């Protein structure tokens, strides 16, 4: 084990053998959505303990985020635990925080199956799930039962029903239903799989939405000060992107999540499923989302923390996001290919990256290489 100048230990010893290589061929031979359902089932059944990769996190990874002290800056992105079935189990795997959802006011089946596709040659995923979820009443009831027993930060990601006549009203309902149940709220206006939803990223629509949501939040009995974040798409025009950042700053939003999946398809894609409709995530999204993150950091000038998400497959990727301006990062697709052991590897590599560049904390590295 190597000790760096910042006191960091480079190697986090695995507590348990990594069983994922044994399970992976079985999961990969299955339909992607079924494999995900089994993963959630295994976590629900308490099997996550078998995959826990590390003991105590290296102190250099400790991060202050939205008023909370996190053991590390690595979170699970929205979409993994849509119905808040396993937030406690996810945190026990060693993630620094987790985000449940997207949750819409009414339950929703989502798009017809198949709607989740692996691009194994690219380490990519295409999904057009369409906000399949149990609805805010059922999920809020579940969180009411589980949240008191969960040690750690749980964000709640809120969306609109596909057939809603007033998308903005759905976000209002979401805030009200999750009053007292979220450590932060995310307003997801960037899913490509609900027609018209991304129009809320236009400047006038966003300004009106934020006015309404901030007023709603102020009236909540328990969450009147709960941080409110907005999650944006990586496909915005430069003009729309600038306008969103300006509105976020003007409305004193508590953070931006950069980014959701992309509708673009890089020429480099090899996977047979590359022409499927939906949002692309995983390795092919890394460069695009990190560029957008760096531009967001430049445009917001440190007015709010940023969450970097999109294509993280290694600790170096996580570090690149942090250097581009992310205070914390999230991932989902990497878990499909590497399983939970990816988390331990990311933490180790991130510790090494920080030490190599002489940073004594994650916070010190934030934005150190933004454009
Ligand atoms: C199957 C799947 C479902 C997703 N569902 C949601 C969702 O409900 N809400 C959301 O905000 N993002 C959702 N996302 C996007 C992720 O949160 C994340 O922004 C994106 O996948 C990029 O990160 P990654 O490359 O690490 O996967 C989903 C992604 C995938 C792959």
Short mmCIF file of C-alpha atoms and ligand atoms in Angstrom, two decimals:
data_model
loop_
_atom_site.label_atom_id
_atom_site.label_comp_id
_atom_site.label_asym_id
_atom_site.label_seq_id
_atom_site.Cartn_x
_atom_site.Cartn_y
_atom_site.Cartn_z
CA UNK A 1 0.00 0.00 0.00
CA UNK A 2 1.40 3.41 -0.99
CA UNK A 3 0.94 6.61 1.05
CA UNK A 4 0.84 9.90 -0.83
CA UNK A 5 1.78 13.43 0.23
CA UNK A 6 -1.82 14.16 1.09
CA UNK A 7 -1.80 11.19 3.45
CA UNK A 8 -3.95 9.14 1.08
CA UNK A 9 -3.73 5.39 0.95
CA UNK A 10 -3.66 4.29 -2.68
CA UNK A 11 -5.19 0.89 -2.19
CA UNK A 12 -8.51 0.12 -0.60
CA UNK A 13 -8.47 -3.54 0.34
CA UNK A 14 -11.43 -5.56 -0.90
CA UNK A 15 -13.41 -6.96 2.02
CA UNK A 16 -15.12 -9.59 -0.07
CA UNK A 17 -14.16 -11.37 -3.27
CA UNK A 18 -15.59 -9.72 -6.37
CA UNK A 19 -18.32 -12.10 -7.46
CA UNK A 20 -19.48 -10.02 -10.43
CA UNK A 21 -17.20 -11.75 -13.01
CA UNK A 22 -19.03 -14.99 -12.17
CA UNK A 23 -22.49 -13.45 -12.48
CA UNK A 24 -21.74 -11.17 -15.46
CA UNK A 25 -22.00 -13.80 -18.26
CA UNK A 26 -25.44 -14.79 -16.97
CA UNK A 27 -26.65 -11.19 -16.77
CA UNK A 28 -25.19 -10.36 -20.20
CA UNK A 29 -26.95 -13.33 -21.80
CA UNK A 30 -30.28 -11.93 -20.62
CA UNK A 31 -32.45 -9.14 -21.92
CA UNK A 32 -30.94 -5.94 -20.45
CA UNK A 33 -34.07 -4.88 -18.57
CA UNK A 34 -34.53 -8.33 -17.04
CA UNK A 35 -30.91 -8.29 -15.90
CA UNK A 36 -31.49 -4.92 -14.27
CA UNK A 37 -34.58 -6.24 -12.50
CA UNK A 38 -32.53 -9.14 -11.12
CA UNK A 39 -29.85 -6.71 -9.91
CA UNK A 40 -32.44 -4.65 -8.03
CA UNK A 41 -33.93 -7.89 -6.65
CA UNK A 42 -30.51 -9.02 -5.42
CA UNK A 43 -29.92 -5.68 -3.70
CA UNK A 44 -33.38 -5.86 -2.13
CA UNK A 45 -32.61 -9.33 -0.85
CA UNK A 46 -29.52 -7.98 0.88
CA UNK A 47 -27.00 -9.62 -1.46
CA UNK A 48 -25.23 -6.27 -1.94
CA UNK A 49 -23.08 -7.08 1.09
CA UNK A 50 -21.32 -9.72 -1.02
CA UNK A 51 -20.23 -7.05 -3.48
CA UNK A 52 -19.16 -4.34 -1.07
CA UNK A 53 -15.78 -3.36 -2.42
CA UNK A 54 -14.13 -1.41 0.31
CA UNK A 55 -14.04 -0.69 4.00
CA UNK A 56 -13.57 2.89 5.02
CA UNK A 57 -13.01 5.41 2.26
CA UNK A 58 -9.73 7.25 2.05
CA UNK A 59 -10.11 10.57 3.92
CA UNK A 60 -9.01 12.52 0.82
CA UNK A 61 -12.31 11.53 -0.82
CA UNK A 62 -14.49 13.16 1.85
CA UNK A 63 -16.66 15.78 0.21
CA UNK A 64 -19.04 18.45 1.40
CA UNK A 65 -22.04 18.66 -0.92
CA UNK A 66 -25.29 20.60 -0.48
CA UNK A 67 -24.83 20.76 3.29
CA UNK A 68 -23.91 17.09 3.72
CA UNK A 69 -20.60 15.43 4.49
CA UNK A 70 -20.16 12.55 2.05
CA UNK A 71 -17.55 9.78 2.48
CA UNK A 72 -16.77 10.06 -1.23
CA UNK A 73 -18.04 12.04 -4.25
CA UNK A 74 -19.34 9.06 -6.27
CA UNK A 75 -23.11 8.66 -6.57
CA UNK A 76 -25.55 6.46 -8.46
CA UNK A 77 -27.38 8.33 -11.23
CA UNK A 78 -31.14 8.49 -11.67
CA UNK A 79 -32.76 5.62 -13.52
CA UNK A 80 -30.96 2.84 -11.64
CA UNK A 81 -33.38 2.86 -8.70
CA UNK A 82 -36.47 4.42 -10.28
CA UNK A 83 -38.87 3.41 -7.52
CA UNK A 84 -36.64 3.91 -4.46
CA UNK A 85 -36.51 0.16 -3.88
CA UNK A 86 -32.88 0.07 -2.78
CA UNK A 87 -31.39 3.44 -1.75
CA UNK A 88 -30.07 2.03 1.54
CA UNK A 89 -28.51 -1.00 -0.20
CA UNK A 90 -26.88 1.25 -2.82
CA UNK A 91 -25.31 3.39 -0.11
CA UNK A 92 -24.12 0.25 1.70
CA UNK A 93 -22.22 -0.75 -1.47
CA UNK A 94 -20.02 2.26 -0.71
CA UNK A 95 -21.52 5.02 -2.88
CA UNK A 96 -21.24 8.50 -1.42
CA UNK A 97 -24.86 9.33 -2.26
CA UNK A 98 -27.72 8.10 -4.42
CA UNK A 99 -30.59 9.51 -6.45
CA UNK A 100 -33.94 7.76 -6.90
CA UNK A 101 -36.39 8.31 -9.76
CA UNK A 102 -37.39 9.71 -12.14
CA UNK A 103 -40.80 9.65 -10.46
CA UNK A 104 -43.93 11.06 -12.07
CA UNK A 105 -47.14 11.99 -10.20
CA UNK A 106 -49.13 9.05 -11.54
CA UNK A 107 -47.76 5.53 -12.12
CA UNK A 108 -46.63 4.98 -15.68
CA UNK A 109 -45.77 1.84 -17.67
CA UNK A 110 -43.29 3.56 -19.95
CA UNK A 111 -42.61 2.62 -23.57
CA UNK A 112 -43.19 -0.86 -25.03
CA UNK A 113 -40.39 -3.40 -24.49
CA UNK A 114 -37.65 -3.90 -25.55
CA UNK A 115 -36.56 -0.41 -24.57
CA UNK A 116 -33.11 -0.94 -23.04
CA UNK A 117 -30.19 -1.98 -25.22
CA UNK A 118 -26.54 -2.73 -24.57
CA UNK A 119 -23.83 -1.59 -26.98
CA UNK A 120 -21.21 -3.93 -25.54
CA UNK A 121 -18.47 -3.11 -28.08
CA UNK A 122 -18.79 0.55 -27.09
CA UNK A 123 -19.41 0.16 -23.35
CA UNK A 124 -22.60 2.06 -24.15
CA UNK A 125 -26.32 1.79 -23.42
CA UNK A 126 -29.34 3.09 -25.32
CA UNK A 127 -32.61 3.45 -23.42
CA UNK A 128 -36.07 4.67 -24.26
CA UNK A 129 -37.67 3.57 -20.99
CA UNK A 130 -40.08 6.52 -20.94
CA UNK A 131 -40.29 7.13 -17.17
CA UNK A 132 -41.65 3.74 -16.19
CA UNK A 133 -42.29 4.12 -12.46
CA UNK A 134 -44.72 3.32 -9.66
CA UNK A 135 -45.90 6.92 -9.26
CA UNK A 136 -45.18 9.46 -6.55
CA UNK A 137 -47.74 8.23 -4.03
CA UNK A 138 -46.35 4.69 -3.91
CA UNK A 139 -42.71 5.79 -4.00
CA UNK A 140 -43.24 8.47 -1.33
CA UNK A 141 -44.92 5.85 0.89
CA UNK A 142 -41.92 3.55 0.40
CA UNK A 143 -39.45 6.33 1.22
CA UNK A 144 -41.50 7.32 4.27
CA UNK A 145 -40.91 3.79 5.58
CA UNK A 146 -37.27 3.41 4.57
CA UNK A 147 -35.73 6.89 4.80
CA UNK A 148 -35.43 7.08 8.62
CA UNK A 149 -33.26 3.92 8.54
CA UNK A 150 -30.98 5.11 5.74
CA UNK A 151 -27.65 6.64 6.67
CA UNK A 152 -26.63 8.81 3.74
CA UNK A 153 -27.78 11.24 1.13
CA UNK A 154 -30.77 10.39 -1.09
CA UNK A 155 -31.85 12.74 -3.88
CA UNK A 156 -35.32 12.49 -5.43
CA UNK A 157 -35.54 13.03 -9.20
CA UNK A 158 -38.92 14.32 -10.36
CA UNK A 159 -40.57 14.20 -13.80
CA UNK A 160 -43.84 14.64 -15.63
CA UNK A 161 -46.37 12.08 -16.88
CA UNK A 162 -46.29 11.56 -20.63
CA UNK A 163 -50.01 12.33 -21.01
CA UNK A 164 -49.97 15.31 -18.64
CA UNK A 165 -51.65 18.48 -19.88
CA UNK A 166 -49.46 20.65 -17.67
CA UNK A 167 -45.89 19.39 -17.25
CA UNK A 168 -45.04 22.21 -14.81
CA UNK A 169 -47.92 21.19 -12.52
CA UNK A 170 -46.48 17.66 -12.37
CA UNK A 171 -43.20 18.99 -10.97
CA UNK A 172 -45.15 20.99 -8.38
CA UNK A 173 -46.97 17.78 -7.37
CA UNK A 174 -43.63 15.98 -7.16
CA UNK A 175 -42.16 18.53 -4.74
CA UNK A 176 -45.28 18.38 -2.58
CA UNK A 177 -45.42 14.57 -2.49
CA UNK A 178 -41.77 14.26 -1.48
CA UNK A 179 -41.86 16.99 1.15
CA UNK A 180 -39.52 15.86 3.94
CA UNK A 181 -38.29 12.78 2.04
CA UNK A 182 -35.45 14.13 -0.11
CA UNK A 183 -31.98 15.42 0.73
CA UNK A 184 -32.19 17.20 -2.62
CA UNK A 185 -34.71 17.46 -5.45
CA UNK A 186 -33.86 17.13 -9.14
CA UNK A 187 -36.05 18.68 -11.79
CA UNK A 188 -35.52 16.40 -14.75
CA UNK A 189 -36.36 18.35 -17.90
CA UNK A 190 -33.82 16.55 -20.08
CA UNK A 191 -35.11 13.04 -20.68
CA UNK A 192 -35.30 12.46 -24.44
CA UNK A 193 -38.02 9.83 -23.99
CA UNK A 194 -41.01 12.00 -23.04
CA UNK A 195 -42.06 14.02 -26.08
CA UNK A 196 -42.05 17.77 -25.40
CA UNK A 197 -40.31 17.51 -22.02
CA UNK A 198 -37.05 19.00 -23.27
CA UNK A 199 -38.94 22.11 -24.42
CA UNK A 200 -38.89 23.12 -20.75
CA UNK A 201 -35.19 23.84 -21.27
CA UNK A 202 -36.10 26.88 -23.39
CA UNK A 203 -35.37 30.14 -21.55
CA UNK A 204 -38.92 31.48 -21.07
CA UNK A 205 -40.36 28.05 -20.20
CA UNK A 206 -37.54 27.38 -17.74
CA UNK A 207 -37.84 30.78 -16.07
CA UNK A 208 -41.59 30.27 -15.56
CA UNK A 209 -41.06 26.72 -14.29
CA UNK A 210 -38.38 27.78 -11.81
CA UNK A 211 -40.53 30.67 -10.51
CA UNK A 212 -43.34 28.23 -9.86
CA UNK A 213 -41.16 25.56 -8.28
CA UNK A 214 -39.28 27.93 -6.00
CA UNK A 215 -42.59 29.34 -4.79
CA UNK A 216 -43.85 25.79 -4.19
CA UNK A 217 -40.72 24.87 -2.32
CA UNK A 218 -40.96 27.93 -0.10
CA UNK A 219 -44.41 26.76 0.99
CA UNK A 220 -43.39 23.19 1.87
CA UNK A 221 -43.68 22.33 5.55
CA UNK A 222 -40.47 20.26 5.80
CA UNK A 223 -38.54 20.88 2.59
CA UNK A 224 -38.70 24.66 2.23
CA UNK A 225 -34.89 24.75 2.20
CA UNK A 226 -34.15 21.44 0.49
CA UNK A 227 -31.75 22.02 -2.42
CA UNK A 228 -33.32 22.09 -5.87
CA UNK A 229 -31.19 20.98 -8.83
CA UNK A 230 -31.93 20.93 -12.55
CA UNK A 231 -30.70 18.13 -14.81
CA UNK A 232 -29.84 19.17 -18.35
CA UNK A 233 -29.30 17.47 -21.71
CA UNK A 234 -25.94 17.25 -23.48
CA UNK A 235 -27.54 18.15 -26.81
CA UNK A 236 -28.39 21.80 -26.07
CA UNK A 237 -27.42 24.49 -28.55
CA UNK A 238 -24.81 26.92 -27.22
CA UNK A 239 -27.51 29.58 -27.04
CA UNK A 240 -29.96 27.45 -25.03
CA UNK A 241 -27.16 26.29 -22.78
CA UNK A 242 -26.12 29.85 -22.00
CA UNK A 243 -29.73 30.81 -21.31
CA UNK A 244 -30.24 27.87 -18.92
CA UNK A 245 -27.11 28.74 -16.98
CA UNK A 246 -28.20 32.38 -16.79
CA UNK A 247 -31.64 31.38 -15.46
CA UNK A 248 -30.13 28.93 -12.99
CA UNK A 249 -27.87 31.65 -11.60
CA UNK A 250 -30.62 34.31 -11.60
CA UNK A 251 -33.02 31.98 -9.76
CA UNK A 252 -30.28 30.90 -7.33
CA UNK A 253 -30.83 27.24 -8.14
CA UNK A 254 -28.80 24.98 -5.84
CA UNK A 255 -27.05 22.99 -8.56
CA UNK A 256 -27.02 21.64 -12.09
CA UNK A 257 -26.63 18.00 -13.14
CA UNK A 258 -24.70 17.66 -16.38
CA UNK A 259 -25.84 15.57 -18.17
CA UNK A 260 -28.65 13.27 -19.19
CA UNK A 261 -28.32 10.85 -22.14
CA UNK A 262 -27.68 12.06 -25.69
CA UNK A 263 -29.74 11.69 -28.83
CA UNK A 264 -26.56 11.99 -30.88
CA UNK A 265 -24.76 8.92 -32.22
CA UNK A 266 -20.97 9.27 -32.57
CA UNK A 267 -19.59 7.78 -35.81
CA UNK A 268 -17.34 5.55 -33.74
CA UNK A 269 -20.25 3.38 -32.46
CA UNK A 270 -19.92 -0.31 -33.31
CA UNK A 271 -22.71 -2.02 -31.34
CA UNK A 272 -25.47 -3.68 -33.36
CA UNK A 273 -28.05 -1.72 -31.39
CA UNK A 274 -26.60 1.69 -32.29
CA UNK A 275 -29.59 2.62 -34.47
CA UNK A 276 -32.16 2.00 -31.72
CA UNK A 277 -34.13 5.11 -30.77
CA UNK A 278 -33.52 6.62 -27.33
CA UNK A 279 -30.83 8.22 -25.21
CA UNK A 280 -27.23 7.03 -25.42
CA UNK A 281 -25.15 6.73 -22.25
CA UNK A 282 -21.90 5.12 -21.16
CA UNK A 283 -18.40 5.56 -22.59
CA UNK A 284 -19.56 7.22 -25.86
CA UNK A 285 -21.13 10.03 -23.77
CA UNK A 286 -18.02 10.83 -21.71
CA UNK A 287 -16.41 13.47 -23.96
CA UNK A 288 -19.63 15.26 -24.90
CA UNK A 289 -20.97 15.48 -21.33
CA UNK A 290 -17.59 16.53 -19.90
CA UNK A 291 -17.25 19.33 -22.47
CA UNK A 292 -20.72 20.51 -21.54
CA UNK A 293 -19.81 20.33 -17.86
CA UNK A 294 -16.71 22.48 -18.39
CA UNK A 295 -18.78 25.06 -20.30
CA UNK A 296 -21.42 25.00 -17.54
CA UNK A 297 -18.69 25.63 -14.96
CA UNK A 298 -17.42 28.59 -16.99
CA UNK A 299 -20.93 29.98 -17.44
CA UNK A 300 -21.99 29.65 -13.79
CA UNK A 301 -18.67 30.84 -12.35
CA UNK A 302 -18.92 28.81 -9.15
CA UNK A 303 -22.39 30.15 -8.29
CA UNK A 304 -23.60 26.62 -7.61
CA UNK A 305 -22.14 23.12 -7.35
CA UNK A 306 -22.28 20.91 -10.46
CA UNK A 307 -22.86 17.17 -10.66
CA UNK A 308 -20.86 15.50 -13.44
CA UNK A 309 -22.48 12.47 -15.05
CA UNK A 310 -22.08 10.70 -18.37
CA UNK A 311 -19.68 7.92 -19.37
CA UNK A 312 -17.69 7.42 -16.18
CA UNK A 313 -15.98 4.04 -16.51
CA UNK A 314 -12.88 4.69 -14.37
CA UNK A 315 -11.40 6.85 -11.63
CA UNK A 316 -9.62 8.88 -14.31
CA UNK A 317 -13.00 9.66 -15.87
CA UNK A 318 -14.37 10.74 -12.49
CA UNK A 319 -11.28 12.88 -11.95
CA UNK A 320 -11.70 14.46 -15.42
CA UNK A 321 -15.25 15.48 -14.46
CA UNK A 322 -14.05 16.95 -11.16
CA UNK A 323 -11.28 18.89 -12.91
CA UNK A 324 -13.87 20.13 -15.44
CA UNK A 325 -15.95 21.57 -12.58
CA UNK A 326 -17.99 18.80 -10.93
CA UNK A 327 -18.17 18.85 -7.13
CA UNK A 328 -19.49 15.29 -7.18
CA UNK A 329 -20.12 12.72 -9.94
CA UNK A 330 -22.68 10.03 -10.73
CA UNK A 331 -22.72 6.93 -12.88
CA UNK A 332 -25.04 4.25 -14.15
CA UNK A 333 -23.94 2.58 -17.41
CA UNK A 334 -20.48 1.68 -16.08
CA UNK A 335 -22.20 -0.56 -13.53
CA UNK A 336 -23.81 -2.55 -16.35
CA UNK A 337 -20.40 -3.60 -17.66
CA UNK A 338 -18.25 -3.68 -14.55
CA UNK A 339 -20.65 -4.36 -11.70
CA UNK A 340 -20.24 -2.93 -8.21
CA UNK A 341 -16.47 -3.58 -8.14
CA UNK A 342 -16.18 -0.56 -10.44
CA UNK A 343 -16.86 1.64 -7.44
CA UNK A 344 -13.82 0.43 -5.48
CA UNK A 345 -11.64 0.85 -8.57
CA UNK A 346 -12.90 4.37 -9.16
CA UNK A 347 -12.22 5.37 -5.57
CA UNK A 348 -8.69 3.96 -5.70
CA UNK A 349 -7.87 5.60 -9.03
CA UNK A 350 -9.37 8.91 -7.96
CA UNK A 351 -7.25 8.85 -4.81
CA UNK A 352 -4.16 8.26 -6.96
CA UNK A 353 -5.10 11.03 -9.43
CA UNK A 354 -5.56 13.55 -6.61
CA UNK A 355 -2.24 12.60 -5.08
CA UNK A 356 -0.38 12.74 -8.41
CA UNK A 357 -1.50 16.33 -8.89
CA UNK A 358 -0.89 17.25 -5.25
CA UNK A 359 -4.52 17.91 -4.30
CA UNK A 360 -5.29 17.39 -0.65
CA UNK A 361 -9.05 17.19 -1.19
CA UNK A 362 -11.61 16.66 -3.93
CA UNK A 363 -12.79 20.24 -3.43
CA UNK A 364 -9.30 21.55 -4.24
CA UNK A 365 -9.39 19.86 -7.66
CA UNK A 366 -12.86 21.10 -8.69
CA UNK A 367 -12.59 23.15 -11.87
CA UNK A 368 -8.80 22.96 -11.95
CA UNK A 369 -8.89 22.11 -15.66
CA UNK A 370 -12.10 23.74 -16.83
CA UNK A 371 -11.90 25.44 -20.22
C1 LIG B 1 -31.61 2.64 -18.35
C2 LIG B 1 -31.44 4.08 -17.99
C3 LIG B 1 -32.49 4.75 -17.40
C4 LIG B 1 -32.35 6.09 -17.06
N1 LIG B 1 -33.40 6.73 -16.44
C5 LIG B 1 -33.24 8.00 -16.03
C6 LIG B 1 -34.27 8.66 -15.32
O1 LIG B 1 -35.33 8.10 -15.04
N2 LIG B 1 -34.07 9.96 -14.96
C7 LIG B 1 -32.91 10.63 -15.24
O2 LIG B 1 -32.78 11.80 -14.86
N3 LIG B 1 -31.90 10.01 -15.89
C8 LIG B 1 -32.04 8.73 -16.28
N4 LIG B 1 -31.01 8.11 -16.93
C9 LIG B 1 -29.78 8.87 -17.25
C10 LIG B 1 -28.70 8.67 -16.21
O3 LIG B 1 -29.10 9.17 -14.95
C11 LIG B 1 -27.40 9.39 -16.63
O4 LIG B 1 -27.65 10.78 -16.72
C12 LIG B 1 -26.87 8.89 -17.98
O5 LIG B 1 -27.10 7.51 -18.14
C13 LIG B 1 -25.40 9.19 -18.16
O6 LIG B 1 -24.64 8.51 -17.19
P1 LIG B 1 -23.88 7.11 -17.49
O7 LIG B 1 -23.14 7.27 -18.79
O8 LIG B 1 -22.98 6.88 -16.32
O9 LIG B 1 -24.94 6.08 -17.59
C14 LIG B 1 -31.13 6.77 -17.30
C15 LIG B 1 -30.07 6.08 -17.89
C16 LIG B 1 -30.20 4.75 -18.23
C17 LIG B 1 -29.04 4.03 -18.86
#
